[in-house]
Coordinates of C-alpha atoms and ligand atoms in Angstrom, one line a residue:
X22 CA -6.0 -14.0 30.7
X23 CA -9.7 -13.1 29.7
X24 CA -10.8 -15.0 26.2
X25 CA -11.0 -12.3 23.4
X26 CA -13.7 -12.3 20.7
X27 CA -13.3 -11.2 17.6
X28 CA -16.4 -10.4 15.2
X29 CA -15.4 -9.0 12.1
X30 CA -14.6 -8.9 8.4
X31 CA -12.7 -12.2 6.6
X32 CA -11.0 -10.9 3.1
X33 CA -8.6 -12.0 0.0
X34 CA -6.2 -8.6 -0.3
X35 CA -4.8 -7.8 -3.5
X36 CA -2.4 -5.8 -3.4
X37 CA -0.4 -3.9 -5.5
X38 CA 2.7 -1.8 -4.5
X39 CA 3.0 1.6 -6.7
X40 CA 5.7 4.6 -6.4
X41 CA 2.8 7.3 -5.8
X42 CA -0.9 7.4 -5.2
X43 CA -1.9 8.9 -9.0
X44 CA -4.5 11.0 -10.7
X45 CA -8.1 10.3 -11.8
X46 CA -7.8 9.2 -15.1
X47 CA -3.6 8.3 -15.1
X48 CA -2.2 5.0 -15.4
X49 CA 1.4 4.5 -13.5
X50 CA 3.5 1.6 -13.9
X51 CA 3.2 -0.8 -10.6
X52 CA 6.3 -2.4 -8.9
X53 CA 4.7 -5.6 -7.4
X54 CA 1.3 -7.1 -7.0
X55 CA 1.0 -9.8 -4.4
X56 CA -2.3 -11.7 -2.7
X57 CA -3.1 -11.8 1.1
X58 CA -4.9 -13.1 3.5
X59 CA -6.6 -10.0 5.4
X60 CA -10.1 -8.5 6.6
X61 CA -10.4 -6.1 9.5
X62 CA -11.5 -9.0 11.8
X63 CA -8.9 -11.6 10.3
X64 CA -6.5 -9.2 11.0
X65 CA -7.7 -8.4 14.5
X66 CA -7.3 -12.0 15.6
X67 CA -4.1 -13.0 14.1
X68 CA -2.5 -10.5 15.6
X69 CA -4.2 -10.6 19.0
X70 CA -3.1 -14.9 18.7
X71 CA 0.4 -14.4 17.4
X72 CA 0.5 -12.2 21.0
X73 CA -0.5 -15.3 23.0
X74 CA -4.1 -14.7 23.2
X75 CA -6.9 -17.0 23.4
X76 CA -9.1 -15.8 20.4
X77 CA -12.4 -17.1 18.8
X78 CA -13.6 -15.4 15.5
X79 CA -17.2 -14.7 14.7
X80 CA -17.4 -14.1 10.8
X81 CA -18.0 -15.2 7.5
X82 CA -16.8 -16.6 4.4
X83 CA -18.1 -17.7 1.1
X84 CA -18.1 -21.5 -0.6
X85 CA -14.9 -21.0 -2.0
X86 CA -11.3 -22.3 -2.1
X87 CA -9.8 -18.7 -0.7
X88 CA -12.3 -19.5 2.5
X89 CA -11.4 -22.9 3.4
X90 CA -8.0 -22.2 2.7
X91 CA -8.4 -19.3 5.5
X92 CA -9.9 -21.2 7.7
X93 CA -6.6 -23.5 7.8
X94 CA -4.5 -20.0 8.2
X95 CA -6.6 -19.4 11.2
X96 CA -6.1 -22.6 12.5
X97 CA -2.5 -22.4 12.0
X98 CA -2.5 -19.2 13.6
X99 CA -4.0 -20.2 17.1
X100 CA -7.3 -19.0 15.6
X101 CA -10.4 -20.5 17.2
X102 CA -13.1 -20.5 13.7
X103 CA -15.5 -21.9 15.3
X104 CA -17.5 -18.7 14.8
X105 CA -17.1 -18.4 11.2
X106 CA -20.1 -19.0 8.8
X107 CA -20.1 -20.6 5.3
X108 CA -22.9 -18.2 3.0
X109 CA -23.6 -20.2 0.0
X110 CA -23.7 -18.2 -3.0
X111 CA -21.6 -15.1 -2.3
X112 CA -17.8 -15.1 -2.2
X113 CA -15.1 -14.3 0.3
X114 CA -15.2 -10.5 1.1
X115 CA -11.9 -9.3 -1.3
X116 CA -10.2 -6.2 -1.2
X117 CA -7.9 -4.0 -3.7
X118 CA -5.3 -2.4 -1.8
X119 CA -2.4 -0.1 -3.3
X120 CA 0.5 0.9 -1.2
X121 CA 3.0 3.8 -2.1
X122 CA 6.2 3.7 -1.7
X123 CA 6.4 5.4 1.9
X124 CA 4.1 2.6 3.2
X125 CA 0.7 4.5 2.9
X126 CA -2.4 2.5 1.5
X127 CA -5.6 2.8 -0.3
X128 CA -8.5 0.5 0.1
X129 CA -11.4 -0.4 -1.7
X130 CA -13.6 -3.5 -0.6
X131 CA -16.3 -5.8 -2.1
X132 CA -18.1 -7.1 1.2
X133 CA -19.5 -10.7 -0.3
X134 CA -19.9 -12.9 2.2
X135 CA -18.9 -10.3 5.3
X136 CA -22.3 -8.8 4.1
X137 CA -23.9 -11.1 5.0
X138 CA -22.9 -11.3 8.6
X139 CA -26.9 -11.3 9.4
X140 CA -28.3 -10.9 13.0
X141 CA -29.5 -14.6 12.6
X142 CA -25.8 -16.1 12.1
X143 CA -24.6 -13.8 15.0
X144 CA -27.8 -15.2 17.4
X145 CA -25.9 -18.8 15.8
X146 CA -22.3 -17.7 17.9
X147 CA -23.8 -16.7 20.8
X148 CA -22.2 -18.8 23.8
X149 CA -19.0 -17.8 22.2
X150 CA -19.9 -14.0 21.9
X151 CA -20.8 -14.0 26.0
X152 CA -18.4 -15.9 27.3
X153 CA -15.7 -13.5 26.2
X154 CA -14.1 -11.0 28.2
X155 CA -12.6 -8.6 25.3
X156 CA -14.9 -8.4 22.3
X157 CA -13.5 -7.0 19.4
X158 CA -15.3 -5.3 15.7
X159 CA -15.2 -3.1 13.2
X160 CA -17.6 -1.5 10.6
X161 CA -16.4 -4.1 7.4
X162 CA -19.2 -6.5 8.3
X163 CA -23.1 -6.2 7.7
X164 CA -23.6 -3.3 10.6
X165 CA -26.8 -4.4 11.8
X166 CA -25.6 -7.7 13.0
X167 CA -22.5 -6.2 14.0
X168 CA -24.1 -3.8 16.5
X169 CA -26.2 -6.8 17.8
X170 CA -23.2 -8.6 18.9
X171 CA -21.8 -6.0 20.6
X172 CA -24.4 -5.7 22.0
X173 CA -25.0 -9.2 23.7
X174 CA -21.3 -8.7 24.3
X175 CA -21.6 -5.4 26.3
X176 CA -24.6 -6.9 28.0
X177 CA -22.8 -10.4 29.0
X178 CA -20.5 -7.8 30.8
X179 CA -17.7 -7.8 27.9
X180 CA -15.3 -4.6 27.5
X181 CA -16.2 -4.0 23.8
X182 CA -14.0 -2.1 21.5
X183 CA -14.8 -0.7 18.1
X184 CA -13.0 -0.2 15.4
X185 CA -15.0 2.0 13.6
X186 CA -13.7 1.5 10.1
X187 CA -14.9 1.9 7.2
X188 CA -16.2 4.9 9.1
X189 CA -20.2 5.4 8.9
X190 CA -22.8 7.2 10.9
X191 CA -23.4 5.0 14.1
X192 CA -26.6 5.6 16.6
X193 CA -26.3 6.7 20.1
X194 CA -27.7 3.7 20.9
X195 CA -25.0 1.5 18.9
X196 CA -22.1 3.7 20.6
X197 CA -23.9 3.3 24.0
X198 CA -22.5 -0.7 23.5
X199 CA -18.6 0.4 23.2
X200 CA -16.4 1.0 26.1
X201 CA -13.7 2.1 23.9
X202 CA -14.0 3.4 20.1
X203 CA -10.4 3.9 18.0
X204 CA -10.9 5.8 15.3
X205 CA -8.1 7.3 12.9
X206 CA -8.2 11.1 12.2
X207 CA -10.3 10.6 8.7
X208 CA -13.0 8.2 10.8
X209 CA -13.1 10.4 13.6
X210 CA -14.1 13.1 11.2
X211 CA -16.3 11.2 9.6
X212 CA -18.4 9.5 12.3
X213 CA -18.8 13.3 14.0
X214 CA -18.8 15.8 11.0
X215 CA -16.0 17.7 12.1
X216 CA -12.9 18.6 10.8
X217 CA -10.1 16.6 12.6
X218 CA -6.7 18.4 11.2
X219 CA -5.2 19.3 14.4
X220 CA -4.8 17.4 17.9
X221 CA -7.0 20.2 19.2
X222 CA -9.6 19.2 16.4
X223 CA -8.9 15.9 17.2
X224 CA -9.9 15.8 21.3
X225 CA -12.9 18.2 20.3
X226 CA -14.2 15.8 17.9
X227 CA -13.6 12.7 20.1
X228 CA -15.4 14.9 22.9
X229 CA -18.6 15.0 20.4
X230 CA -18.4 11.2 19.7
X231 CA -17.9 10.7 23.8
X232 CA -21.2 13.1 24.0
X233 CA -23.2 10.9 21.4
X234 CA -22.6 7.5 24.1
X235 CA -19.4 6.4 23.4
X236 CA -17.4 6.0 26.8
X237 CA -13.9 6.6 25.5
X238 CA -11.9 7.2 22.1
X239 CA -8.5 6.7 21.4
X240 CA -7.5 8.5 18.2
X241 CA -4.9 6.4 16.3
X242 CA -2.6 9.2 14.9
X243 CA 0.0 6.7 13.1
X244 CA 3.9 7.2 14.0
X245 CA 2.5 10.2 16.5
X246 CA 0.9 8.0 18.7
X247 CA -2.6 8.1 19.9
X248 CA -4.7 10.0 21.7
X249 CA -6.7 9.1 24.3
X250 CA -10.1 11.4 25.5
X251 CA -12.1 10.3 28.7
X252 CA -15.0 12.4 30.2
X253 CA -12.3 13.1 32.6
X254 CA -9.7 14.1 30.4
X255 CA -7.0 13.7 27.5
X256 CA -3.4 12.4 26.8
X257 CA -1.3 12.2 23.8
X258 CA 0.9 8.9 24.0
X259 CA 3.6 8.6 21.7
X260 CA 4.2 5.9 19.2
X261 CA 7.7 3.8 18.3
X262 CA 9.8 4.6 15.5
X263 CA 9.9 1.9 13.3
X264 CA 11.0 1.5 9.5
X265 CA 7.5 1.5 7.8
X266 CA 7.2 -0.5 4.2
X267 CA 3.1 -1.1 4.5
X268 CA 0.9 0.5 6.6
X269 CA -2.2 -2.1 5.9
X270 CA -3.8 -3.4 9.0
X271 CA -1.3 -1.6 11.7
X272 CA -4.8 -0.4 13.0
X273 CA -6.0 -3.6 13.1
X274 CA -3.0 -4.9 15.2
X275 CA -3.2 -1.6 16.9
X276 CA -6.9 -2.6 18.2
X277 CA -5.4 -6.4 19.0
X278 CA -2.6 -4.9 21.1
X279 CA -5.2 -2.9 22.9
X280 CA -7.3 -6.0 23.3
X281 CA -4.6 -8.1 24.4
X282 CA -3.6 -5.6 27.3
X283 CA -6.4 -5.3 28.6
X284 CA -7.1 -9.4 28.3
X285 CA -3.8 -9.5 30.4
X286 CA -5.1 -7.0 33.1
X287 CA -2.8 -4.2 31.9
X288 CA -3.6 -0.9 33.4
X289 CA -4.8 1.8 30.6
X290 CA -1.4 3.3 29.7
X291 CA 0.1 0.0 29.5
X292 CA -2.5 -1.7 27.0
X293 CA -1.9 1.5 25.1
X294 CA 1.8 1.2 24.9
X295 CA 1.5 -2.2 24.4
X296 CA -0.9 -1.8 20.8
X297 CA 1.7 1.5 19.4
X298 CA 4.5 -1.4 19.9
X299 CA 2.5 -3.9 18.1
X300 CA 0.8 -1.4 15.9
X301 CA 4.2 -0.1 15.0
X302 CA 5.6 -3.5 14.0
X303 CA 3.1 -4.5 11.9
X304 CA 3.7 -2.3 9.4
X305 CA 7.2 -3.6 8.5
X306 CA 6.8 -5.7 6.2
X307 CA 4.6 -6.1 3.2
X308 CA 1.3 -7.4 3.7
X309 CA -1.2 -7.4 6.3
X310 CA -0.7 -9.8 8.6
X311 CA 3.3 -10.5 7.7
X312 CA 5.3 -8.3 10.2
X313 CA 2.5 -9.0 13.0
X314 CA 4.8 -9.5 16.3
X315 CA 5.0 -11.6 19.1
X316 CA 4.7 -10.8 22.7
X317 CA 8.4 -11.3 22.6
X318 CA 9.2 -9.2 20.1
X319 CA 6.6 -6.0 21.2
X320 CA 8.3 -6.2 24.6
X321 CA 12.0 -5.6 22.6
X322 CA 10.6 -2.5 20.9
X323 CA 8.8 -1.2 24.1
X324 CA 11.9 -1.7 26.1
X325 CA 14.4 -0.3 23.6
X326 CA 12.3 3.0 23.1
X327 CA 11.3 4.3 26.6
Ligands
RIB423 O1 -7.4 -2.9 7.8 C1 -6.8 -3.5 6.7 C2 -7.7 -4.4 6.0 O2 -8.8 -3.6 5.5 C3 -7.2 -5.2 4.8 O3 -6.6 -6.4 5.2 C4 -8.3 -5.3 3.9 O4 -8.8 -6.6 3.8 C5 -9.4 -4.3 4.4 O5 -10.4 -5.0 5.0

């Protein structure tokens, strides 16, 4: 299997658990509030380890107790930290999360030491950043250096995948670095300026973001699947049915499923199948990272919904 690199966000979650997402200005009653490890790149390679994986992880945390305590998670994990930075003087990135009732989240996040992911520190990882077959990010981190290390990723001959969340304008030139780019409906809408409502909206929007550089976009629909746009063409795939309690980071284990298929050699539709199964599984149980599956368990969902 290829080595997977994962450059991304490192993040305390806070989470609280409400009955409804509420009003400006209205307070609601909570029914839980619980603390996490998560970040879009923590995320991304627990879940990609916990399916067998080998995974190194480029990022950054502050001089605090939440940090070195991550570190051991990672270790714990299977998670090669070898990539991640200590910043003095700025915390672990942190994130308030709310989750309704029927699993669906809100995020806000303070960046603090992910911001900080400079193009310097990245130059720092290097050796570990080429010698990966898969490289893995997302937008949580400072972009700059982010784009740079795709970009000695695509350039050591890596398949590079975005996950372009939070969602902000990207250059040509920064898409020209990604083989594939997963973006949910909202992202996709936000990195093209068109209105993604409909699956029509959807393939005409990816086929704007395929004509600004990026090569391909699969567009993570949630329980409907994804949708996959080439130059060539399109195709819907369908996701599992699953009993969903928090939808936090299933597109982060989507993007790890992905990852890991292709790692494995999987042909297209089976590394696709592969991250709705784990994508799909992650989100039964509270927390980020908690319901993340196996390899074993993936393959029992894929083979019991056909
Ligand atoms: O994608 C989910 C993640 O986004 C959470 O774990 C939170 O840390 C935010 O970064």
């Amino acid at each position: 299997m290829k080595k997977i690199c994962v450059m991304g966000s490192i993040n305390v979650d806070l989470t609280v658990s409400i009955p409804r997402f509420h009003a400006p200005g209205e307070t609601i009653e909570g029914t839980n509030f619980a603390t996490f490890t998560g970040g879009k790149g923590g995320n991304q390679a627990i879940a990609a380890a916990r399916l067998g994986a080998d995974v190194t992880l480029v990022g950054a945390i502050g001089e605090d107790d939440f940090g070195r305590s991550y570190l051991e998670t990672f270790r714990k994990e299977g998670v090669n930290p070898a990539g991640v930075a200590v910043v003095p003087g700025v915390s672990t990135g942190t994130a308030l999360i709310e989750v309704a009732a029927d699993g669906d989240n809100r995020i806000a996040y303070i960046p603090g030491a992910n911001g900080k992911l400079t193009e310097a520190l990245i130059d720092a990882q290097r050796t570990l950043i080429e010698s990966a077959g898969v490289f893995m990010f997302q937008m949580e981190t400072y972009l700059p250096g982010a784009f740079h290390a795709a970009r000695l990723a695509h350039e050591a001959g890596a398949c590079v995948i975005l996950d372009p969340a939070p969602a902000q304008p990207v250059s040509a030139e920064w898409l020209s670095y990604c083989d594939y780019v997963t973006p949910n409906e909202t992202e996709l809408a936000l990195l093209t300026g068109m209105p993604v409502k409909t699956i029509e909206d959807a393939e005409a929007a990816a086929r704007k973001l395929i004509s600004m550089g990026a090569k391909a976009v699969l567009n993570k629909r949630g329980p409907q699947g994804v949708l996959l746009v080439t130059a060539e063409g399109s195709q819907l795939f369908k996701g599992f049915k699953v009993n969903a309690v928090d939808t936090t980071a299933a597109g982060d284990s989507f993007n790890a499923g992905f990852a890991v298929g292709l790692a494995m050699g999987d042909s297209l539709p089976d590394a696709i199948r592969l991250a709705n199964a784990v994508g799909a599984l992650s989100t039964t149980a509270a927390g980020a990272q908690a319901a993340m599956p196996t390899m074993a368990a993936a393959k029992e969902l894929m083979d019991s919904q056909r």
